[in-house]
Coordinates of C-alpha atoms (C1' of nucleotides) in Angstrom, one line a residue:
Chain A
M1 CA 11.8 -11.1 14.7
L2 CA 9.4 -12.5 12.6
Q3 CA 8.9 -10.5 9.4
K4 CA 5.8 -9.9 7.4
P5 CA 5.7 -12.2 4.0
R6 CA 7.3 -10.5 1.2
G7 CA 5.4 -8.1 -1.2
T8 CA 2.6 -7.6 1.8
R9 CA 2.1 -4.6 4.0
D10 CA 0.8 -3.4 7.2
F11 CA -1.2 -0.4 7.6
L12 CA -1.1 1.8 10.6
P13 CA -4.3 3.6 11.7
E14 CA -3.3 7.1 9.8
E15 CA -3.2 4.8 6.6
M16 CA -6.0 2.9 7.2
E17 CA -8.3 5.8 7.6
S18 CA -6.9 7.4 4.4
R19 CA -7.5 4.1 2.3
R20 CA -11.0 4.0 3.9
E21 CA -11.7 7.4 2.9
V22 CA -10.9 6.9 -0.8
E23 CA -12.5 3.4 -0.7
R24 CA -16.0 5.3 0.9
R25 CA -15.8 8.0 -2.2
M26 CA -15.4 4.8 -4.8
R27 CA -18.2 3.2 -3.5
E28 CA -20.6 6.2 -3.1
V29 CA -20.0 6.9 -6.7
A30 CA -20.7 3.2 -8.0
R31 CA -24.1 3.2 -6.0
T32 CA -25.4 6.5 -7.3
W33 CA -24.7 5.0 -10.8
G34 CA -26.9 2.1 -9.5
Y35 CA -24.2 -0.6 -9.1
R36 CA -24.4 -2.5 -6.1
E37 CA -21.3 -4.3 -4.3
I38 CA -20.7 -7.9 -4.5
C39 CA -18.4 -10.3 -2.7
T40 CA -17.0 -13.7 -4.0
P41 CA -14.5 -15.8 -2.0
E42 CA -10.9 -15.1 -1.4
F43 CA -9.6 -18.2 -3.1
E44 CA -11.4 -20.4 -6.1
E45 CA -10.7 -23.7 -7.8
L46 CA -7.4 -23.1 -9.8
E47 CA -9.3 -24.3 -13.2
L48 CA -11.2 -20.9 -13.2
F49 CA -8.4 -18.8 -13.7
T50 CA -6.6 -21.4 -16.0
I51 CA -9.4 -21.8 -18.3
R52 CA -8.9 -18.6 -20.0
S53 CA -5.3 -17.7 -19.2
G54 CA -3.6 -21.1 -19.7
E55 CA -1.6 -23.2 -17.2
G56 CA 1.4 -20.5 -17.9
I57 CA -0.2 -18.4 -15.2
I58 CA 0.1 -20.8 -12.5
Q59 CA 3.5 -19.7 -11.4
E60 CA 2.4 -16.0 -11.1
M61 CA -0.5 -17.3 -8.6
Y62 CA -0.7 -18.6 -5.0
V63 CA -1.8 -22.0 -5.8
F64 CA -2.4 -24.8 -3.1
E65 CA -4.0 -28.2 -2.3
D66 CA -6.4 -28.2 0.3
K67 CA -7.0 -31.3 2.8
G68 CA -9.6 -33.0 0.4
G69 CA -6.9 -32.7 -2.1
R70 CA -8.7 -29.8 -4.2
K71 CA -6.5 -27.8 -6.3
L72 CA -7.4 -24.0 -5.4
A73 CA -5.7 -20.8 -5.8
L74 CA -6.0 -17.1 -4.3
R75 CA -7.6 -15.0 -6.6
P76 CA -5.4 -13.1 -8.9
E77 CA -8.2 -11.2 -10.4
L78 CA -12.0 -10.7 -10.0
T79 CA -13.4 -10.6 -13.2
A80 CA -13.3 -14.3 -13.7
P81 CA -14.9 -15.1 -10.2
V82 CA -17.6 -12.3 -10.8
L83 CA -18.5 -13.7 -14.0
R84 CA -18.6 -17.5 -12.5
M85 CA -20.8 -16.0 -10.0
Y86 CA -22.9 -14.7 -12.7
V87 CA -23.3 -17.8 -14.2
N88 CA -24.1 -19.6 -10.8
E89 CA -26.5 -17.6 -9.0
G90 CA -26.9 -14.4 -11.5
R91 CA -28.5 -15.8 -14.6
T92 CA -32.0 -15.5 -13.7
L93 CA -31.7 -12.1 -12.4
S94 CA -32.9 -9.3 -14.8
K95 CA -30.4 -7.6 -17.0
P96 CA -28.3 -5.8 -17.1
L97 CA -26.5 -6.6 -14.0
R98 CA -24.8 -3.7 -12.4
W99 CA -22.2 -5.1 -9.5
F100 CA -19.0 -3.5 -8.2
Y101 CA -16.6 -5.0 -5.7
F102 CA -13.9 -3.9 -3.4
A103 CA -11.3 -6.6 -3.0
D104 CA -7.8 -8.1 -2.4
C105 CA -6.0 -10.2 -4.8
F106 CA -2.7 -12.2 -4.8
R107 CA -0.1 -12.5 -7.6
Y108 CA 3.1 -14.1 -6.7
E109 CA 5.3 -11.7 -8.5
R110 CA 8.4 -9.6 -7.9
P111 CA 7.5 -6.5 -5.9
Q112 CA 8.2 -3.0 -6.9
K113 CA 6.7 0.6 -6.5
G114 CA 2.9 0.2 -6.7
R115 CA 3.1 -3.7 -7.0
Y116 CA 2.5 -5.8 -4.0
R117 CA 1.8 -9.8 -3.6
Q118 CA -1.5 -8.6 -1.8
F119 CA -3.0 -5.9 -3.1
W120 CA -6.7 -4.4 -3.9
Q121 CA -8.9 -3.7 -6.6
F122 CA -11.8 -1.9 -7.0
G123 CA -13.9 -3.0 -9.9
V124 CA -17.1 -2.6 -11.8
E125 CA -19.1 -5.2 -14.1
L126 CA -22.1 -4.6 -16.0
I127 CA -23.6 -7.9 -17.5
G128 CA -25.9 -8.4 -20.2
A129 CA -25.5 -5.1 -21.9
D130 CA -24.4 -4.8 -25.4
S131 CA -24.4 -1.2 -26.6
A132 CA -22.5 1.8 -27.4
L133 CA -23.9 3.2 -24.4
A134 CA -23.1 0.8 -22.2
E135 CA -19.7 0.7 -22.8
A136 CA -19.7 4.6 -22.4
E137 CA -21.5 4.0 -19.0
V138 CA -18.5 2.0 -17.6
I139 CA -15.9 4.6 -19.3
M140 CA -17.8 7.4 -17.3
L141 CA -18.2 5.7 -14.2
A142 CA -14.3 5.0 -14.2
N143 CA -13.7 8.3 -15.1
E144 CA -15.8 9.6 -12.0
I145 CA -14.4 7.3 -9.8
L146 CA -10.9 8.3 -10.4
S147 CA -11.6 11.6 -10.3
V148 CA -13.0 11.4 -6.7
S149 CA -10.2 9.6 -5.5
G150 CA -8.0 12.7 -6.1
I151 CA -5.5 11.4 -8.6
T152 CA -4.3 13.3 -11.7
F153 CA -4.7 10.7 -14.3
S154 CA -5.2 10.5 -18.3
L155 CA -7.9 8.2 -19.9
H156 CA -7.3 6.3 -22.9
V157 CA -9.6 4.7 -25.1
G158 CA -9.4 2.1 -27.9
H159 CA -11.2 -0.7 -29.8
L160 CA -9.9 -3.9 -30.9
S161 CA -11.6 -3.8 -34.1
F162 CA -9.2 -1.2 -35.7
M163 CA -6.2 -3.6 -34.9
R164 CA -7.9 -6.8 -35.8
T165 CA -8.8 -5.5 -39.1
L166 CA -5.3 -4.6 -40.0
L167 CA -3.7 -7.9 -38.4
G168 CA -6.6 -10.0 -40.1
E169 CA -4.4 -11.1 -42.8
L170 CA -1.6 -12.4 -40.4
E171 CA -1.2 -15.7 -38.8
P172 CA -2.4 -15.9 -34.9
E173 CA 1.2 -16.1 -33.9
D174 CA 2.6 -13.1 -36.0
Q175 CA -0.6 -11.3 -34.5
K176 CA 0.5 -11.6 -31.2
K177 CA 4.2 -11.0 -31.9
A178 CA 2.9 -7.7 -33.6
R179 CA 0.9 -6.7 -31.2
M180 CA 3.8 -7.1 -28.6
F181 CA 5.8 -4.8 -30.5
L182 CA 3.0 -2.2 -30.8
D183 CA 2.6 -2.2 -27.1
K184 CA 6.4 -1.7 -26.5
K185 CA 6.3 1.0 -29.1
D186 CA 9.1 -0.8 -30.9
R187 CA 8.8 0.4 -34.5
R188 CA 11.8 -0.9 -35.6
G189 CA 11.3 -4.5 -34.1
L190 CA 7.9 -4.5 -35.9
E191 CA 9.2 -3.3 -39.3
D192 CA 11.8 -6.0 -39.1
Y193 CA 9.8 -8.4 -38.0
L194 CA 7.0 -8.1 -40.5
S195 CA 9.3 -7.8 -43.4
S196 CA 10.8 -10.9 -42.5
R197 CA 7.4 -12.5 -42.3
G198 CA 6.4 -11.0 -45.8
H199 CA 4.1 -8.3 -44.9
A200 CA 6.4 -5.5 -45.5
G201 CA 3.7 -2.8 -45.8
L202 CA 1.9 -3.6 -42.8
S203 CA 3.9 -2.1 -40.1
E204 CA 3.6 1.6 -41.6
R205 CA -0.3 1.1 -41.5
L206 CA -0.1 -0.3 -38.1
V207 CA 1.9 2.6 -36.7
A208 CA 0.0 5.2 -38.2
L209 CA -2.8 3.8 -36.7
A210 CA -1.6 3.5 -33.1
D211 CA -0.9 7.5 -33.5
C212 CA -4.2 8.2 -34.6
R213 CA -5.9 10.6 -32.4
D214 CA -9.1 11.3 -34.5
L215 CA -11.7 8.7 -35.5
N216 CA -11.9 9.7 -39.3
E217 CA -8.2 9.1 -39.5
V218 CA -8.8 5.7 -38.1
F219 CA -11.5 4.9 -40.4
A220 CA -9.3 6.5 -43.4
I221 CA -6.5 3.4 -42.3
T222 CA -9.1 0.6 -41.5
G223 CA -11.4 1.2 -44.0
E224 CA -15.0 0.7 -44.0
S225 CA -16.4 -2.0 -41.3
Q226 CA -19.6 -3.6 -40.1
D227 CA -19.4 -2.1 -36.5
M228 CA -18.2 1.5 -37.7
E229 CA -21.5 3.2 -36.8
R230 CA -21.6 1.7 -33.1
I231 CA -17.9 2.8 -32.3
A232 CA -18.5 5.9 -33.8
D233 CA -21.6 6.4 -31.4
L234 CA -19.5 5.3 -28.5
F235 CA -17.1 8.2 -29.0
R236 CA -19.7 10.5 -29.6
I237 CA -21.5 9.7 -26.6
L238 CA -18.2 10.1 -24.5
D239 CA -18.0 13.7 -26.4
Q240 CA -21.4 14.6 -25.3
S241 CA -20.6 13.8 -21.9
N242 CA -17.7 15.9 -21.7
I243 CA -15.1 13.2 -20.7
R244 CA -11.8 14.0 -21.3
Y245 CA -9.9 11.4 -23.2
T246 CA -7.6 10.3 -25.5
L247 CA -8.5 8.0 -28.4
N248 CA -5.8 5.4 -28.6
P249 CA -6.0 2.6 -31.1
G250 CA -2.6 1.6 -30.2
I251 CA -4.0 -0.2 -27.0
A252 CA -3.0 -3.6 -27.8
R253 CA -2.9 -5.5 -24.4
G254 CA -4.8 -8.2 -23.5
L255 CA -6.4 -8.6 -26.8
D256 CA -7.4 -12.4 -26.1
Y257 CA -9.5 -11.4 -23.1
Y258 CA -11.3 -8.1 -24.5
T259 CA -13.7 -8.3 -27.5
G260 CA -14.3 -4.8 -28.3
M261 CA -13.8 -1.4 -26.5
V262 CA -10.9 -1.3 -24.4
F263 CA -9.6 1.3 -22.0
E264 CA -7.0 2.4 -19.7
A265 CA -5.9 5.3 -17.0
F266 CA -2.5 6.3 -16.2
A267 CA -1.3 8.3 -13.5
E268 CA 1.6 10.5 -12.8
G269 CA 4.5 9.8 -10.2
L270 CA 4.2 6.2 -10.1
G271 CA 7.2 5.2 -12.1
A272 CA 7.0 1.9 -14.0
E273 CA 3.8 0.9 -12.8
N274 CA 1.8 3.6 -13.7
Q275 CA -1.3 2.0 -15.1
V276 CA -4.1 2.7 -12.4
L277 CA -7.1 1.4 -14.3
G278 CA -8.0 -1.1 -17.3
G279 CA -11.0 -2.4 -18.7
G280 CA -12.8 -3.0 -21.7
A281 CA -15.7 -5.2 -23.2
Y282 CA -15.7 -8.8 -23.0
R283 CA -17.4 -12.4 -23.1
L284 CA -16.5 -14.8 -20.3
A285 CA -19.8 -16.2 -19.1
H286 CA -19.9 -19.0 -22.0
L287 CA -16.5 -20.3 -20.6
F288 CA -17.9 -21.0 -17.2
G289 CA -20.8 -23.1 -18.3
G290 CA -23.3 -20.0 -19.1
E291 CA -24.8 -18.5 -22.3
D292 CA -22.4 -16.2 -24.3
T293 CA -23.4 -13.0 -22.5
P294 CA -21.9 -9.6 -23.3
S295 CA -20.0 -7.7 -20.6
C296 CA -17.8 -5.0 -20.0
G297 CA -16.1 -3.4 -16.8
F298 CA -13.0 -2.2 -15.3
A299 CA -10.6 -2.8 -12.3
V300 CA -8.9 0.0 -10.6
G301 CA -5.2 -0.7 -8.8
F302 CA -6.4 0.6 -5.3
D303 CA -3.0 0.6 -4.1
R304 CA -1.5 2.7 -6.9
V305 CA -4.2 5.1 -6.7
M306 CA -3.1 5.6 -3.1
V307 CA 0.5 6.0 -4.1
A308 CA -0.1 8.5 -7.0
R309 CA -2.4 10.5 -4.1
G310 CA 0.8 10.9 -1.9
E311 CA 0.5 12.2 1.5
H312 CA -3.1 13.7 2.7
D313 CA -4.0 14.8 6.0
L314 CA -7.6 14.1 6.9
P315 CA -9.5 16.0 9.2
G316 CA -9.6 14.1 12.4
R317 CA -12.4 13.6 14.8
V318 CA -13.0 15.5 18.1
A319 CA -11.6 13.3 20.8
I320 CA -11.8 13.9 24.7
G321 CA -9.9 12.1 27.5
V322 CA -11.5 11.5 30.8
A323 CA -9.3 12.0 33.7
F324 CA -10.8 11.1 37.1
T325 CA -10.1 10.4 40.9
P326 CA -11.2 7.4 42.4
E327 CA -14.1 9.3 44.0
G328 CA -15.5 10.6 40.8
R329 CA -15.2 7.2 38.9
E330 CA -19.0 6.4 38.6
W331 CA -19.7 9.8 37.7
A332 CA -17.0 9.7 34.9
L333 CA -18.1 6.4 33.8
A334 CA -21.7 8.0 33.2
A335 CA -20.6 11.3 31.8
A336 CA -18.1 9.2 29.4
K337 CA -21.3 7.3 28.0
E338 CA -23.1 10.4 27.2
F339 CA -20.3 11.8 25.1
R340 CA -20.3 8.6 23.2
N341 CA -23.9 8.8 22.7
A342 CA -23.5 12.1 21.0
G343 CA -20.9 10.5 18.8
I344 CA -17.9 11.9 20.3
V345 CA -14.7 9.7 20.6
T346 CA -14.3 9.5 24.3
M347 CA -11.3 7.4 25.8
L348 CA -11.3 6.8 29.6
D349 CA -7.9 7.4 31.7
L350 CA -6.8 3.9 32.2
S351 CA -3.9 4.5 34.4
G352 CA -5.2 5.5 37.7
K353 CA -2.5 8.0 38.3
S354 CA -2.4 11.3 39.2
L355 CA -4.7 13.8 37.7
G356 CA -2.0 16.0 36.5
Q357 CA -0.3 12.8 35.0
Q358 CA -3.6 12.0 33.5
I359 CA -4.2 15.2 31.8
S360 CA -0.6 15.4 30.6
H361 CA -1.2 11.6 28.8
I362 CA -4.6 12.8 27.3
S363 CA -3.2 16.1 25.9
R364 CA -1.0 13.7 23.4
T365 CA -4.1 12.1 22.0
A366 CA -7.2 14.1 22.5
D367 CA -8.5 17.8 22.1
Y368 CA -10.4 18.2 25.3
A369 CA -9.7 16.6 28.8
L370 CA -12.7 16.0 30.9
I371 CA -12.0 16.4 34.8
I372 CA -13.9 14.4 37.0
G373 CA -13.2 14.4 41.0
S374 CA -15.3 14.4 44.3
R375 CA -16.5 18.0 43.5
E376 CA -17.8 17.4 40.4
R377 CA -19.5 14.4 41.5
D378 CA -21.0 16.2 44.4
E379 CA -22.3 19.2 42.1
R380 CA -23.3 16.7 39.3
C381 CA -21.3 18.7 36.8
V382 CA -17.8 18.1 34.9
T383 CA -14.8 20.3 34.3
L384 CA -13.8 20.5 30.8
K385 CA -10.5 21.7 29.5
D386 CA -9.6 22.8 26.2
L387 CA -5.9 21.0 25.6
R388 CA -5.2 23.4 22.8
T389 CA -6.0 26.8 24.6
G390 CA -5.4 25.6 28.3
T391 CA -8.6 27.3 29.4
Q392 CA -11.0 25.3 31.3
K393 CA -14.6 25.6 32.7
E394 CA -17.1 24.1 34.7
L395 CA -20.3 23.0 33.1
S396 CA -23.3 20.9 33.2
L397 CA -22.8 17.6 31.4
F398 CA -25.1 18.8 28.6
D399 CA -23.5 21.8 27.9
A400 CA -20.1 20.1 28.0
V401 CA -21.5 17.6 25.2
S402 CA -22.6 20.6 22.9
E403 CA -19.5 22.6 23.6
V404 CA -17.5 19.6 22.4
S405 CA -19.8 18.9 19.7
G406 CA -19.5 22.3 18.5
G407 CA -15.6 22.2 18.6
D408 CA -12.9 21.5 15.9
P409 CA -10.5 18.7 15.7
R410 CA -7.0 19.5 16.3
Chain B
rG1 C1' 13.9 -15.1 -13.7
rC2 C1' 17.4 -10.8 -14.7
rC3 C1' 20.0 -5.7 -13.4
rA4 C1' 21.3 -1.7 -9.9
rG5 C1' 21.6 0.3 -5.0
rG6 C1' 20.9 -0.4 -0.1
rG7 C1' 19.8 -3.1 5.5
rU8 C1' 23.0 -0.3 12.7
rG9 C1' 17.3 -0.2 19.0
rG10 C1' 10.2 1.0 17.0
rG11 C1' 11.3 5.5 13.7
rG12 C1' 15.8 9.1 12.0
rU13 C1' 21.0 8.6 12.8
rA14 C1' 27.2 8.6 13.8
rG15 C1' 30.7 5.1 13.3
rU16 C1' 38.0 7.2 10.2
rU17 C1' 43.1 2.6 7.3
rG18 C1' 39.3 -3.6 10.8
rG19 C1' 40.8 -2.4 17.2
rU20 C1' 38.1 -1.5 24.3
rU21 C1' 31.8 -1.2 26.7
rA22 C1' 28.6 1.3 19.4
rU23 C1' 27.0 7.8 18.8
rC24 C1' 23.0 11.3 19.0
rC25 C1' 17.7 12.5 18.4
rU26 C1' 12.9 10.7 18.9
rA27 C1' 9.3 7.4 20.2
rG28 C1' 7.8 3.6 24.2
rG29 C1' 8.1 2.0 29.7
rG30 C1' 8.6 3.2 34.8
rG31 C1' 9.2 6.6 39.3
rA32 C1' 9.2 11.5 42.0
rC33 C1' 5.0 14.7 41.6
rU34 C1' -1.8 13.1 45.1
rG35 C1' -7.0 18.8 41.6
rU36 C1' -4.0 21.0 36.4
rG37 C1' 2.0 18.9 35.2
rG38 C1' 0.8 19.7 27.6
rA39 C1' 5.6 21.0 32.1
rU40 C1' 10.4 19.5 34.8
rC41 C1' 14.1 15.9 37.0
rC42 C1' 15.4 10.8 37.5
rC43 C1' 15.7 5.6 35.7
rC44 C1' 14.7 2.0 32.1
rC45 C1' 14.0 -0.5 27.7
rG46 C1' 15.8 -1.2 22.8
rA47 C1' 20.0 -2.4 17.3
rC48 C1' 24.9 -3.9 13.7
rC49 C1' 19.3 -8.5 8.4
rC50 C1' 20.9 -14.2 8.7
rG51 C1' 24.9 -17.7 7.7
rG52 C1' 29.7 -19.2 6.0
rG53 C1' 35.3 -17.1 5.1
rU54 C1' 39.5 -14.2 6.2
rU55 C1' 41.9 -12.2 10.7
rC56 C1' 44.7 -12.1 17.5
rG57 C1' 40.2 -9.3 16.4
rA58 C1' 34.6 -7.9 11.5
rG59 C1' 29.4 -3.1 12.2
rU60 C1' 33.4 -2.3 8.9
rC61 C1' 36.8 -6.9 4.1
rU62 C1' 34.7 -11.5 1.4
rC63 C1' 31.2 -15.0 -0.4
rG64 C1' 26.0 -17.3 -0.3
rG65 C1' 21.0 -16.3 1.3
rC66 C1' 16.9 -13.1 3.1
rC67 C1' 14.4 -8.6 2.8
rC68 C1' 13.8 -3.3 1.1
rU69 C1' 13.9 0.3 -2.9
rG70 C1' 13.9 1.2 -8.0
rG71 C1' 14.5 -0.8 -13.0
rC72 C1' 14.0 -5.2 -16.8
rC73 C1' 10.4 -9.2 -18.0
rC74 C1' 5.5 -10.1 -17.1
rC75 C1' 0.9 -8.1 -16.0
rA76 C1' -5.2 -12.4 -16.6

RNA sequence: GCCAGGGUGGGGUAGUUGGUUAUCCUAGGGGACUGUGGAUCCCCCGACCCGGGUUCGAGUCUCGGCCCUGGCCCCA
């Protein structure tokens, strides 16, 4: 038997409905903040992704050549494509642009819990706004989107300025190493490394900084800086908005990518891959031939959100099945049309078996059986059987529709 | 790329120190039953992940691969 490709998944109707429901809620929140949906190609020129991240990521992407010899890649993320799109066709639109997307991405990695080779991201980009309020807006939006998705999460907000100030005295190579140790929370490793590079005093300050949960403590370590007031304002806005977050100056990941504010969210019950959201302020447009444009955004790992939610039963829709005899078929077709016009899920029996067998089959997938034979046809009525109670009555078509409309699904 | 544990019909399972036709439940299909049957009865379908090796004989032992589940690495 043929198997699906490694790291991909099939979704049965139940799971799909539950995914669509969460997706719908996320879209709805984004819309109420004025963000509008966009869509970019499933694959792009390979170069779009290597410009920023280097050739090294090719081995973690689905890369291929088309019949014209073009080097292409399935998109591994959406920020670069969205900014490419902005440079191509969004430059003359009035700023700021508020865009969101829900799309699948592909990465050639080892699958594990919450990590697949095809996965979905819900993301937001706010392009062309450069203020504390813009950054705060994106964080607040992220917070609301995760909230409506029904998961328990913690939000960590940091700023690269803190770390940069301290790391400034190091060579770029050493900065990278130091960040790696910080990210892994390997304090001994950090200390040993920095001592060996002649910066013995620095590790203590870095560790202290990563531990800070209060802005005043942070500034006590980093000293005064130019953007101090703006950073303070960002956190002031978050506090005024009653967002629950943790100040985390230790966020060290993706420093090459982001330029200022950075934030992440973590959910419970996900094992090693517990990050469900990442975002921050960045500048990418100039890499793709546009003007240097301040932007910020985030991406939600949709599949991880679904894993973190666990099993949820969705309320189903009321459904009816129509059982009929050959003489009743025409009237049954007309009746089914009426029910569907009223928005009721209506399934005709396709087997042509005896009424008893039809009802037996209908009872597995529907809440009501509509029974139509020559008697109903002659009297222009229908027999409606409530399959949960077993009671049935003969009604006019109009009354039957309103009866079912008012009923609850199983 | 590395480590650990797994892989028996669609789903869930039993299978002893290697030994006849691989167990049970469930789902699915068909039939009896022609206006009540969500039933009942009967029947059917369908599996040892793949490939080598050991053996008279492998679901069982062994090696390699694939896949799954976790963890490491990475995470734009």
